[in-house]
Amino acid sequence: MLRGDYGPAAQKAMELLASIGDALNAEKLTPISSAHISGVSYTSIGDAGLLFLEDFAFLGARVKVFTSLNPAGIDLARWGSMGVKEDFYKKQKQILDAFHRMGVKLTCTCTPYLSGNSPKINSDVAWAESSAVVYVNSVLGARTNRETGPSALASAITGYTPLCGYHLDENRRGSHRIVLEFEPKTSLDVSVIGFLTGKYVVSGVPVFPKFKNLTFDHLKALSAGLATSGGISMFRISGNFEELEVEEEISIESSDVKEVLERYTANSLVNTVFFGCPHCSLSELRRVAFLLEGRRVKRDVRLWLFTSKSVYNQARRLGLIDLIEHAGGRVYCDTCPIVMPLYLLHGQVIATNSSKAAYYLTTLHGVDVSLLDINSCIRSYSVGG
Ligand code: F3S
């Protein structure tokens, strides 16, 4: 491939992987079974990114493995009703067309594991999107480093990734025991525990105790929280927690979580409630629909939920979308507020249950944000019942 025997696209992709492999002292490359690419929204990659992708597509690049895509800047079906302007839509469409020509599945979600990209345990993959990276390493047991959009694309095109980092057994062992001095109850608690752990553990694999009523939504929230505040790409949950041999122990108390929640308290009145960072699962949509039963979102507030097309379709068949939308909420696919056109965020004061969303909305976009769990949001920003 490096010599160009497989064409210019594979050569360019292999040059990138070879230089990354050299920089990371990888002994060799390893074949991958799937890829997930980030850097999809026109808000994030702009014209330079669009040009890069069109160049690759023009050179005849085709992905060799199942390859999914992170959220775009728009709901592909309802971008007009979201308030997206036509020029943004056209640019976004060009980006997606380039990916499509390369054979990438236009899943447009940060939860690809709920949309058909579900690799086998111990298989090597090349995934970008930090929250999905943590989830795939920790929950599914596949192996990936935290790839960037271009490196994940290069791996998808060649079918290989450098064999180093989290692909190797020695880097997947638990390094820090995280002692929870309280019982986490909500996804928000777990999200903030992840956020705090990511700050304390600079590198390594934190190990959490098995806590009561642990759900997949908790694991999704933990993955996103961990990925937000540091470089962690994997965690473990241990049933044998007390006997664990690890380098260090870190305690997290309920007051630590409270402190983060107090830091994220909006200064003005909330006018938007946002769930779905990472994209909502079916059980989260079911929960919101259930909580909204017999209630209506307050007139001066909008309730936005974000999910993948595949979860949306399942929820629609179950009548959950209708329930949420009849109560005044809106469920969008393919995008999220962090990667939408920035003008859609003007004047918004947001309440969300995701530490990742709160962090990026404040630091990247200067939005005023409150962190609240789903129950409190529905109770505070809807009426009836
Ligand atoms: Fe997904 Fe957007 Fe959050 S891509 S993880 S919903 S910032």
mmCIF file of C-alpha atoms and ligand atoms in Angstrom:
data_model
loop_
_atom_site.group_PDB
_atom_site.id
_atom_site.type_symbol
_atom_site.label_atom_id
_atom_site.label_comp_id
_atom_site.label_asym_id
_atom_site.label_seq_id
_atom_site.Cartn_x
_atom_site.Cartn_y
_atom_site.Cartn_z
ATOM 1 C CA MET A 1 0.000 0.000 0.000
ATOM 2 C CA LEU A 2 2.829 2.373 0.875
ATOM 3 C CA ARG A 3 4.402 1.798 -2.531
ATOM 4 C CA GLY A 4 1.125 2.723 -4.183
ATOM 5 C CA ASP A 5 0.330 -0.784 -5.458
ATOM 6 C CA TYR A 6 -3.258 -0.435 -4.198
ATOM 7 C CA GLY A 7 -3.828 3.048 -5.572
ATOM 8 C CA PRO A 8 -3.220 6.602 -4.375
ATOM 9 C CA ALA A 9 -5.953 6.666 -1.691
ATOM 10 C CA ALA A 10 -4.644 3.571 0.095
ATOM 11 C CA GLN A 11 -1.104 4.961 -0.240
ATOM 12 C CA LYS A 12 -2.060 8.266 1.346
ATOM 13 C CA ALA A 13 -3.965 6.500 4.133
ATOM 14 C CA MET A 14 -1.068 4.122 4.792
ATOM 15 C CA GLU A 15 1.428 7.000 4.915
ATOM 16 C CA LEU A 16 -0.652 8.551 7.687
ATOM 17 C CA LEU A 17 -0.904 5.284 9.655
ATOM 18 C CA ALA A 18 2.808 4.532 9.217
ATOM 19 C CA SER A 19 3.783 7.915 10.610
ATOM 20 C CA ILE A 20 1.389 7.535 13.569
ATOM 21 C CA GLY A 21 2.717 4.018 14.179
ATOM 22 C CA ASP A 22 6.321 5.303 14.119
ATOM 23 C CA ALA A 23 5.496 8.125 16.526
ATOM 24 C CA LEU A 24 3.850 5.674 18.954
ATOM 25 C CA ASN A 25 6.558 2.994 18.587
ATOM 26 C CA ALA A 26 4.102 0.438 17.270
ATOM 27 C CA GLU A 27 5.841 -2.798 16.327
ATOM 28 C CA LYS A 28 3.463 -3.488 13.445
ATOM 29 C CA LEU A 29 -0.050 -2.949 12.150
ATOM 30 C CA THR A 30 -3.001 -5.093 13.110
ATOM 31 C CA PRO A 31 -6.134 -5.801 11.030
ATOM 32 C CA ILE A 32 -9.381 -4.205 12.221
ATOM 33 C CA SER A 33 -12.965 -5.408 12.068
ATOM 34 C CA SER A 34 -14.664 -2.005 12.123
ATOM 35 C CA ALA A 35 -14.113 1.744 12.180
ATOM 36 C CA HIS A 36 -16.028 4.735 13.463
ATOM 37 C CA ILE A 37 -15.239 8.204 12.107
ATOM 38 C CA SER A 38 -15.657 11.564 13.867
ATOM 39 C CA GLY A 39 -15.267 15.038 12.375
ATOM 40 C CA VAL A 40 -18.463 14.978 10.332
ATOM 41 C CA SER A 41 -20.242 18.249 11.060
ATOM 42 C CA TYR A 42 -19.483 21.224 8.848
ATOM 43 C CA THR A 43 -19.365 23.238 12.102
ATOM 44 C CA SER A 44 -16.385 21.156 13.256
ATOM 45 C CA ILE A 45 -14.395 20.588 10.044
ATOM 46 C CA GLY A 46 -15.304 23.542 7.807
ATOM 47 C CA ASP A 47 -14.163 23.872 4.193
ATOM 48 C CA ALA A 48 -10.696 22.458 4.876
ATOM 49 C CA GLY A 49 -12.203 19.203 6.166
ATOM 50 C CA LEU A 50 -14.653 19.034 3.295
ATOM 51 C CA LEU A 51 -11.786 19.407 0.808
ATOM 52 C CA PHE A 52 -9.771 16.685 2.565
ATOM 53 C CA LEU A 53 -12.695 14.238 2.317
ATOM 54 C CA GLU A 54 -13.520 15.102 -1.282
ATOM 55 C CA ASP A 55 -9.848 14.566 -2.208
ATOM 56 C CA PHE A 56 -9.906 11.097 -0.681
ATOM 57 C CA ALA A 57 -13.187 10.221 -2.398
ATOM 58 C CA PHE A 58 -11.840 11.570 -5.709
ATOM 59 C CA LEU A 59 -8.749 9.356 -5.378
ATOM 60 C CA GLY A 60 -11.081 6.340 -5.304
ATOM 61 C CA ALA A 61 -10.927 5.603 -1.543
ATOM 62 C CA ARG A 62 -13.256 2.797 -0.406
ATOM 63 C CA VAL A 63 -13.529 1.528 3.142
ATOM 64 C CA LYS A 64 -12.549 -2.111 3.690
ATOM 65 C CA VAL A 65 -14.481 -2.719 6.930
ATOM 66 C CA PHE A 66 -17.869 -1.752 8.384
ATOM 67 C CA THR A 67 -17.485 1.975 9.047
ATOM 68 C CA SER A 68 -19.975 4.160 10.878
ATOM 69 C CA LEU A 69 -20.124 7.925 11.206
ATOM 70 C CA ASN A 70 -20.440 10.397 14.090
ATOM 71 C CA PRO A 71 -23.215 13.038 14.197
ATOM 72 C CA ALA A 72 -23.492 15.614 11.444
ATOM 73 C CA GLY A 73 -24.548 19.245 11.931
ATOM 74 C CA ILE A 74 -28.191 18.663 10.949
ATOM 75 C CA ASP A 75 -31.112 16.280 11.216
ATOM 76 C CA LEU A 76 -30.983 14.988 7.647
ATOM 77 C CA ALA A 77 -34.767 14.819 7.333
ATOM 78 C CA ARG A 78 -35.832 17.851 9.394
ATOM 79 C CA TRP A 79 -33.015 20.354 9.045
ATOM 80 C CA GLY A 80 -35.432 23.023 7.803
ATOM 81 C CA SER A 81 -37.682 22.860 10.862
ATOM 82 C CA MET A 82 -34.596 22.986 13.097
ATOM 83 C CA GLY A 83 -33.811 26.399 11.632
ATOM 84 C CA VAL A 84 -30.713 25.325 9.667
ATOM 85 C CA LYS A 85 -29.954 27.621 6.744
ATOM 86 C CA GLU A 86 -29.674 26.268 3.225
ATOM 87 C CA ASP A 87 -25.982 27.104 2.716
ATOM 88 C CA PHE A 88 -25.045 25.045 5.805
ATOM 89 C CA TYR A 89 -27.244 22.190 4.600
ATOM 90 C CA LYS A 90 -25.501 22.154 1.206
ATOM 91 C CA LYS A 91 -22.023 21.995 2.760
ATOM 92 C CA GLN A 92 -23.123 19.263 5.163
ATOM 93 C CA LYS A 93 -24.620 17.310 2.281
ATOM 94 C CA GLN A 94 -21.327 17.526 0.349
ATOM 95 C CA ILE A 95 -19.479 16.101 3.364
ATOM 96 C CA LEU A 96 -21.921 13.218 3.706
ATOM 97 C CA ASP A 97 -21.813 12.547 -0.046
ATOM 98 C CA ALA A 98 -18.007 12.228 0.133
ATOM 99 C CA PHE A 99 -18.319 9.702 2.980
ATOM 100 C CA HIS A 100 -21.053 7.847 1.083
ATOM 101 C CA ARG A 101 -18.858 7.558 -2.034
ATOM 102 C CA MET A 102 -16.198 5.935 0.158
ATOM 103 C CA GLY A 103 -18.691 3.305 1.380
ATOM 104 C CA VAL A 104 -19.126 4.715 4.906
ATOM 105 C CA LYS A 105 -22.538 4.024 6.514
ATOM 106 C CA LEU A 106 -24.221 7.356 7.227
ATOM 107 C CA THR A 107 -25.241 6.348 10.760
ATOM 108 C CA CYS A 108 -24.564 9.883 12.063
ATOM 109 C CA THR A 109 -24.494 8.890 15.710
ATOM 110 C CA CYS A 110 -22.075 8.873 18.634
ATOM 111 C CA THR A 111 -23.629 5.584 19.824
ATOM 112 C CA PRO A 112 -22.668 3.424 16.816
ATOM 113 C CA TYR A 113 -22.875 0.369 19.102
ATOM 114 C CA LEU A 114 -26.679 0.907 19.122
ATOM 115 C CA SER A 115 -26.743 1.264 15.327
ATOM 116 C CA GLY A 116 -25.160 -1.885 13.974
ATOM 117 C CA ASN A 117 -21.450 -1.279 14.719
ATOM 118 C CA SER A 118 -21.062 -3.735 17.549
ATOM 119 C CA PRO A 119 -17.635 -5.421 17.390
ATOM 120 C CA LYS A 120 -16.836 -8.748 19.046
ATOM 121 C CA ILE A 121 -14.950 -8.973 22.321
ATOM 122 C CA ASN A 122 -11.148 -8.713 21.873
ATOM 123 C CA SER A 123 -11.427 -7.682 18.227
ATOM 124 C CA ASP A 124 -9.257 -4.760 17.110
ATOM 125 C CA VAL A 125 -11.115 -1.727 15.776
ATOM 126 C CA ALA A 126 -10.274 1.903 14.954
ATOM 127 C CA TRP A 127 -12.810 4.226 16.500
ATOM 128 C CA ALA A 128 -12.865 7.968 16.937
ATOM 129 C CA GLU A 129 -15.412 9.806 19.182
ATOM 130 C CA SER A 130 -14.025 9.652 22.686
ATOM 131 C CA SER A 131 -17.241 8.554 24.455
ATOM 132 C CA ALA A 132 -17.729 5.665 22.013
ATOM 133 C CA VAL A 133 -14.044 4.729 22.363
ATOM 134 C CA VAL A 134 -14.418 4.346 26.137
ATOM 135 C CA TYR A 135 -17.639 2.358 25.691
ATOM 136 C CA VAL A 136 -16.252 -0.025 23.080
ATOM 137 C CA ASN A 137 -13.079 -0.722 25.103
ATOM 138 C CA SER A 138 -14.816 -1.053 28.460
ATOM 139 C CA VAL A 139 -18.307 -2.411 27.853
ATOM 140 C CA LEU A 140 -17.979 -4.346 24.582
ATOM 141 C CA GLY A 141 -14.385 -5.446 25.253
ATOM 142 C CA ALA A 142 -13.129 -4.651 21.739
ATOM 143 C CA ARG A 143 -9.801 -2.780 21.425
ATOM 144 C CA THR A 144 -9.187 0.687 20.097
ATOM 145 C CA ASN A 145 -7.060 3.714 20.725
ATOM 146 C CA ARG A 146 -8.684 7.123 20.765
ATOM 147 C CA GLU A 147 -8.485 7.783 17.033
ATOM 148 C CA THR A 148 -8.984 11.079 15.270
ATOM 149 C CA GLY A 149 -11.320 11.473 12.302
ATOM 150 C CA PRO A 150 -8.470 11.239 9.725
ATOM 151 C CA SER A 151 -6.722 8.281 11.413
ATOM 152 C CA ALA A 152 -10.006 6.333 11.737
ATOM 153 C CA LEU A 153 -10.711 7.038 8.050
ATOM 154 C CA ALA A 154 -7.192 5.904 7.089
ATOM 155 C CA SER A 155 -7.723 2.674 9.049
ATOM 156 C CA ALA A 156 -11.114 2.131 7.434
ATOM 157 C CA ILE A 157 -9.545 2.521 3.978
ATOM 158 C CA THR A 158 -6.568 0.230 4.639
ATOM 159 C CA GLY A 159 -8.220 -2.178 7.094
ATOM 160 C CA TYR A 160 -5.340 -1.727 9.582
ATOM 161 C CA THR A 161 -4.341 0.237 12.666
ATOM 162 C CA PRO A 162 -0.997 0.532 14.517
ATOM 163 C CA LEU A 163 -0.668 -2.186 17.162
ATOM 164 C CA CYS A 164 -0.030 -0.156 20.313
ATOM 165 C CA GLY A 165 -1.795 1.442 23.290
ATOM 166 C CA TYR A 166 -5.155 -0.102 24.166
ATOM 167 C CA HIS A 167 -4.698 -2.863 21.566
ATOM 168 C CA LEU A 168 -2.133 -4.470 23.893
ATOM 169 C CA ASP A 169 -3.043 -6.503 26.998
ATOM 170 C CA GLU A 170 -0.507 -4.719 29.206
ATOM 171 C CA ASN A 171 -2.243 -1.356 28.689
ATOM 172 C CA ARG A 172 -5.695 -2.675 29.549
ATOM 173 C CA ARG A 173 -5.055 -3.637 33.162
ATOM 174 C CA GLY A 174 -6.711 -1.704 35.992
ATOM 175 C CA SER A 175 -4.470 1.046 37.380
ATOM 176 C CA HIS A 176 -6.602 3.024 39.873
ATOM 177 C CA ARG A 177 -9.281 1.866 42.284
ATOM 178 C CA ILE A 178 -12.150 4.380 42.411
ATOM 179 C CA VAL A 179 -13.878 4.207 45.783
ATOM 180 C CA LEU A 180 -17.402 5.602 45.699
ATOM 181 C CA GLU A 181 -18.393 6.904 49.125
ATOM 182 C CA PHE A 182 -22.054 7.032 48.095
ATOM 183 C CA GLU A 183 -24.467 5.066 45.926
ATOM 184 C CA PRO A 184 -24.931 6.756 42.523
ATOM 185 C CA LYS A 185 -28.595 6.866 41.568
ATOM 186 C CA THR A 186 -29.003 8.694 38.279
ATOM 187 C CA SER A 187 -27.184 8.814 34.951
ATOM 188 C CA LEU A 188 -26.231 12.354 35.928
ATOM 189 C CA ASP A 189 -24.457 11.092 39.100
ATOM 190 C CA VAL A 190 -22.590 8.541 37.006
ATOM 191 C CA SER A 191 -21.758 11.083 34.318
ATOM 192 C CA VAL A 192 -20.223 13.417 36.931
ATOM 193 C CA ILE A 193 -18.329 10.525 38.573
ATOM 194 C CA GLY A 194 -16.819 9.839 35.143
ATOM 195 C CA PHE A 195 -16.016 13.523 34.682
ATOM 196 C CA LEU A 196 -14.248 13.720 38.077
ATOM 197 C CA THR A 197 -12.351 10.467 37.526
ATOM 198 C CA GLY A 198 -11.112 11.705 34.153
ATOM 199 C CA LYS A 199 -9.666 14.734 35.933
ATOM 200 C CA TYR A 200 -7.904 12.719 38.650
ATOM 201 C CA VAL A 201 -6.583 9.834 36.546
ATOM 202 C CA VAL A 202 -4.280 11.277 33.909
ATOM 203 C CA SER A 203 -3.528 7.944 32.231
ATOM 204 C CA GLY A 204 -4.385 4.340 32.978
ATOM 205 C CA VAL A 205 -7.520 2.287 33.475
ATOM 206 C CA PRO A 206 -9.695 3.273 36.467
ATOM 207 C CA VAL A 207 -11.639 0.461 38.112
ATOM 208 C CA PHE A 208 -15.077 1.115 39.617
ATOM 209 C CA PRO A 209 -17.003 -1.047 42.061
ATOM 210 C CA LYS A 210 -20.146 -2.727 40.770
ATOM 211 C CA PHE A 211 -22.838 -0.385 42.016
ATOM 212 C CA LYS A 212 -26.508 -1.089 42.595
ATOM 213 C CA ASN A 213 -28.906 -0.938 39.648
ATOM 214 C CA LEU A 214 -26.117 -0.409 37.122
ATOM 215 C CA THR A 215 -27.644 -0.021 33.646
ATOM 216 C CA PHE A 216 -26.287 0.310 30.104
ATOM 217 C CA ASP A 217 -27.380 3.952 30.188
ATOM 218 C CA HIS A 218 -25.153 4.429 33.240
ATOM 219 C CA LEU A 219 -22.235 2.858 31.371
ATOM 220 C CA LYS A 220 -22.880 5.149 28.413
ATOM 221 C CA ALA A 221 -22.951 8.183 30.719
ATOM 222 C CA LEU A 222 -19.795 7.037 32.543
ATOM 223 C CA SER A 223 -17.968 6.584 29.216
ATOM 224 C CA ALA A 224 -18.846 10.102 28.068
ATOM 225 C CA GLY A 225 -17.958 11.700 31.417
ATOM 226 C CA LEU A 226 -14.571 9.962 31.555
ATOM 227 C CA ALA A 227 -13.719 10.969 28.010
ATOM 228 C CA THR A 228 -14.574 14.626 28.595
ATOM 229 C CA SER A 229 -12.159 15.757 31.263
ATOM 230 C CA GLY A 230 -9.030 13.774 30.379
ATOM 231 C CA GLY A 231 -7.341 11.209 28.190
ATOM 232 C CA ILE A 232 -8.885 8.064 29.664
ATOM 233 C CA SER A 233 -10.073 5.602 27.007
ATOM 234 C CA MET A 234 -11.061 2.636 29.130
ATOM 235 C CA PHE A 235 -12.464 1.679 32.537
ATOM 236 C CA ARG A 236 -13.245 -1.531 34.296
ATOM 237 C CA ILE A 237 -15.984 -2.523 36.716
ATOM 238 C CA SER A 238 -14.941 -5.118 39.244
ATOM 239 C CA GLY A 239 -17.012 -7.519 41.308
ATOM 240 C CA ASN A 240 -13.793 -8.315 43.198
ATOM 241 C CA PHE A 241 -13.134 -4.723 44.061
ATOM 242 C CA GLU A 242 -11.597 -5.107 47.529
ATOM 243 C CA GLU A 243 -8.972 -7.585 46.319
ATOM 244 C CA LEU A 244 -7.892 -5.549 43.366
ATOM 245 C CA GLU A 245 -4.151 -4.913 43.085
ATOM 246 C CA VAL A 246 -3.728 -1.440 41.654
ATOM 247 C CA GLU A 247 -1.304 1.473 41.853
ATOM 248 C CA GLU A 248 -3.562 4.034 43.458
ATOM 249 C CA GLU A 249 -6.893 4.591 45.169
ATOM 250 C CA ILE A 250 -9.144 7.603 44.643
ATOM 251 C CA SER A 251 -12.297 8.340 46.644
ATOM 252 C CA ILE A 252 -15.239 10.243 45.272
ATOM 253 C CA GLU A 253 -17.813 11.599 47.715
ATOM 254 C CA SER A 254 -21.285 12.950 47.110
ATOM 255 C CA SER A 255 -19.964 16.425 48.004
ATOM 256 C CA ASP A 256 -17.530 16.214 45.032
ATOM 257 C CA VAL A 257 -20.465 15.557 42.718
ATOM 258 C CA LYS A 258 -22.461 18.356 44.353
ATOM 259 C CA GLU A 259 -19.611 20.781 43.764
ATOM 260 C CA VAL A 260 -19.618 20.051 40.025
ATOM 261 C CA LEU A 261 -23.399 20.444 39.875
ATOM 262 C CA GLU A 262 -23.163 23.794 41.659
ATOM 263 C CA ARG A 263 -20.526 24.950 39.187
ATOM 264 C CA TYR A 264 -22.958 24.190 36.371
ATOM 265 C CA THR A 265 -25.893 26.280 37.467
ATOM 266 C CA ALA A 266 -27.251 28.668 34.839
ATOM 267 C CA ASN A 267 -27.302 32.361 35.729
ATOM 268 C CA SER A 268 -30.462 33.026 33.698
ATOM 269 C CA LEU A 269 -33.772 31.241 33.263
ATOM 270 C CA VAL A 270 -33.476 27.953 31.380
ATOM 271 C CA ASN A 271 -35.290 28.025 28.043
ATOM 272 C CA THR A 272 -34.049 24.734 26.545
ATOM 273 C CA VAL A 273 -33.846 21.250 28.017
ATOM 274 C CA PHE A 274 -31.554 18.881 26.146
ATOM 275 C CA PHE A 275 -31.142 15.108 26.546
ATOM 276 C CA GLY A 276 -29.069 12.857 24.338
ATOM 277 C CA CYS A 277 -25.360 13.370 24.912
ATOM 278 C CA PRO A 278 -24.362 10.681 23.995
ATOM 279 C CA HIS A 279 -27.381 10.019 21.776
ATOM 280 C CA CYS A 280 -30.439 8.705 23.655
ATOM 281 C CA SER A 281 -30.998 4.967 23.903
ATOM 282 C CA LEU A 282 -34.448 3.456 23.513
ATOM 283 C CA SER A 283 -34.768 3.124 27.290
ATOM 284 C CA GLU A 284 -33.983 6.832 27.764
ATOM 285 C CA LEU A 285 -36.640 7.819 25.211
ATOM 286 C CA ARG A 286 -39.074 5.459 26.937
ATOM 287 C CA ARG A 287 -38.287 7.038 30.289
ATOM 288 C CA VAL A 288 -38.854 10.608 29.033
ATOM 289 C CA ALA A 289 -42.117 9.567 27.332
ATOM 290 C CA PHE A 290 -43.251 7.928 30.574
ATOM 291 C CA LEU A 291 -42.370 10.995 32.680
ATOM 292 C CA LEU A 292 -44.172 13.294 30.254
ATOM 293 C CA GLU A 293 -47.404 11.300 30.351
ATOM 294 C CA GLY A 294 -50.261 13.689 31.162
ATOM 295 C CA ARG A 295 -47.867 16.663 31.165
ATOM 296 C CA ARG A 296 -46.864 19.409 28.717
ATOM 297 C CA VAL A 297 -43.543 21.147 28.229
ATOM 298 C CA LYS A 298 -43.825 24.727 29.528
ATOM 299 C CA ARG A 299 -44.704 27.258 26.862
ATOM 300 C CA ASP A 300 -41.485 29.279 27.086
ATOM 301 C CA VAL A 301 -39.233 26.195 27.148
ATOM 302 C CA ARG A 302 -38.195 23.806 24.414
ATOM 303 C CA LEU A 303 -37.397 20.186 25.066
ATOM 304 C CA TRP A 304 -34.894 18.690 22.625
ATOM 305 C CA LEU A 305 -33.912 15.034 22.509
ATOM 306 C CA PHE A 306 -31.203 13.717 20.200
ATOM 307 C CA THR A 307 -30.777 10.146 19.054
ATOM 308 C CA SER A 308 -29.709 7.988 16.139
ATOM 309 C CA LYS A 309 -31.980 7.232 13.206
ATOM 310 C CA SER A 310 -32.121 3.541 14.121
ATOM 311 C CA VAL A 311 -33.170 4.181 17.753
ATOM 312 C CA TYR A 312 -35.619 6.843 16.518
ATOM 313 C CA ASN A 313 -37.270 4.328 14.177
ATOM 314 C CA GLN A 314 -37.648 1.765 16.971
ATOM 315 C CA ALA A 315 -39.086 4.446 19.280
ATOM 316 C CA ARG A 316 -41.490 5.612 16.594
ATOM 317 C CA ARG A 317 -42.826 2.075 16.123
ATOM 318 C CA LEU A 318 -43.436 1.900 19.874
ATOM 319 C CA GLY A 319 -45.323 5.205 19.841
ATOM 320 C CA LEU A 320 -42.714 6.944 22.044
ATOM 321 C CA ILE A 321 -41.923 9.725 19.565
ATOM 322 C CA ASP A 322 -45.601 10.638 19.320
ATOM 323 C CA LEU A 323 -45.934 10.692 23.106
ATOM 324 C CA ILE A 324 -42.930 12.996 23.502
ATOM 325 C CA GLU A 325 -43.914 15.271 20.633
ATOM 326 C CA HIS A 326 -47.549 15.530 21.750
ATOM 327 C CA ALA A 327 -46.248 16.772 25.080
ATOM 328 C CA GLY A 328 -44.319 19.492 23.263
ATOM 329 C CA GLY A 329 -40.870 17.879 22.956
ATOM 330 C CA ARG A 330 -38.878 17.409 19.748
ATOM 331 C CA VAL A 331 -36.803 14.347 18.935
ATOM 332 C CA TYR A 332 -34.039 14.917 16.390
ATOM 333 C CA CYS A 333 -31.678 12.467 14.717
ATOM 334 C CA ASP A 334 -28.182 12.598 13.190
ATOM 335 C CA THR A 335 -26.900 15.626 15.143
ATOM 336 C CA CYS A 336 -26.482 17.253 18.565
ATOM 337 C CA PRO A 337 -26.319 20.826 19.954
ATOM 338 C CA ILE A 338 -22.527 20.736 20.222
ATOM 339 C CA VAL A 339 -22.042 20.217 16.468
ATOM 340 C CA MET A 340 -25.096 22.050 15.100
ATOM 341 C CA PRO A 341 -24.629 25.462 13.440
ATOM 342 C CA LEU A 342 -23.739 27.867 16.234
ATOM 343 C CA TYR A 343 -26.526 30.319 15.369
ATOM 344 C CA LEU A 344 -29.060 27.737 16.609
ATOM 345 C CA LEU A 345 -27.645 28.200 20.117
ATOM 346 C CA HIS A 346 -28.040 31.978 20.253
ATOM 347 C CA GLY A 347 -29.995 33.080 23.315
ATOM 348 C CA GLN A 348 -30.231 29.556 24.700
ATOM 349 C CA VAL A 349 -29.936 28.789 28.384
ATOM 350 C CA ILE A 350 -29.723 25.024 28.587
ATOM 351 C CA ALA A 351 -30.471 22.354 31.187
ATOM 352 C CA THR A 352 -28.971 18.947 30.432
ATOM 353 C CA ASN A 353 -28.189 15.687 32.224
ATOM 354 C CA SER A 354 -24.798 15.218 30.530
ATOM 355 C CA SER A 355 -21.504 16.448 31.963
ATOM 356 C CA LYS A 356 -19.986 16.173 28.489
ATOM 357 C CA ALA A 357 -22.654 18.414 26.969
ATOM 358 C CA ALA A 358 -22.339 20.897 29.846
ATOM 359 C CA TYR A 359 -18.567 21.053 29.482
ATOM 360 C CA TYR A 360 -18.523 21.592 25.711
ATOM 361 C CA LEU A 361 -21.518 23.925 25.574
ATOM 362 C CA THR A 362 -19.855 26.228 28.104
ATOM 363 C CA THR A 363 -16.219 25.995 26.995
ATOM 364 C CA LEU A 364 -16.694 25.812 23.201
ATOM 365 C CA HIS A 365 -19.875 27.787 22.675
ATOM 366 C CA GLY A 366 -20.176 30.030 25.747
ATOM 367 C CA VAL A 367 -23.692 28.789 26.545
ATOM 368 C CA ASP A 368 -25.130 29.181 30.055
ATOM 369 C CA VAL A 369 -25.821 25.629 31.320
ATOM 370 C CA SER A 370 -27.391 23.831 34.274
ATOM 371 C CA LEU A 371 -26.716 20.191 35.035
ATOM 372 C CA LEU A 372 -29.905 18.431 36.174
ATOM 373 C CA ASP A 373 -31.128 14.847 36.060
ATOM 374 C CA ILE A 374 -33.971 13.800 33.763
ATOM 375 C CA ASN A 375 -36.607 13.656 36.526
ATOM 376 C CA SER A 376 -35.808 17.151 37.802
ATOM 377 C CA CYS A 377 -35.807 18.590 34.278
ATOM 378 C CA ILE A 378 -39.212 17.138 33.433
ATOM 379 C CA ARG A 379 -40.616 18.152 36.820
ATOM 380 C CA SER A 380 -39.293 21.715 36.547
ATOM 381 C CA TYR A 381 -39.938 22.418 32.874
ATOM 382 C CA SER A 382 -43.290 20.770 32.201
ATOM 383 C CA VAL A 383 -46.709 21.218 33.730
ATOM 384 C CA GLY A 384 -49.676 18.940 34.478
ATOM 385 C CA GLY A 385 -49.886 15.449 35.972
HETATM 386 FE FE1 F3S B 1 -22.573 12.758 20.965
HETATM 387 FE FE2 F3S B 1 -22.647 15.323 20.547
HETATM 388 FE FE3 F3S B 1 -22.407 14.398 22.982
HETATM 389 S S1 F3S B 1 -21.551 13.852 19.347
HETATM 390 S S2 F3S B 1 -21.332 12.464 22.793
HETATM 391 S S3 F3S B 1 -24.170 14.129 21.629
HETATM 392 S S4 F3S B 1 -21.264 16.086 22.116
#
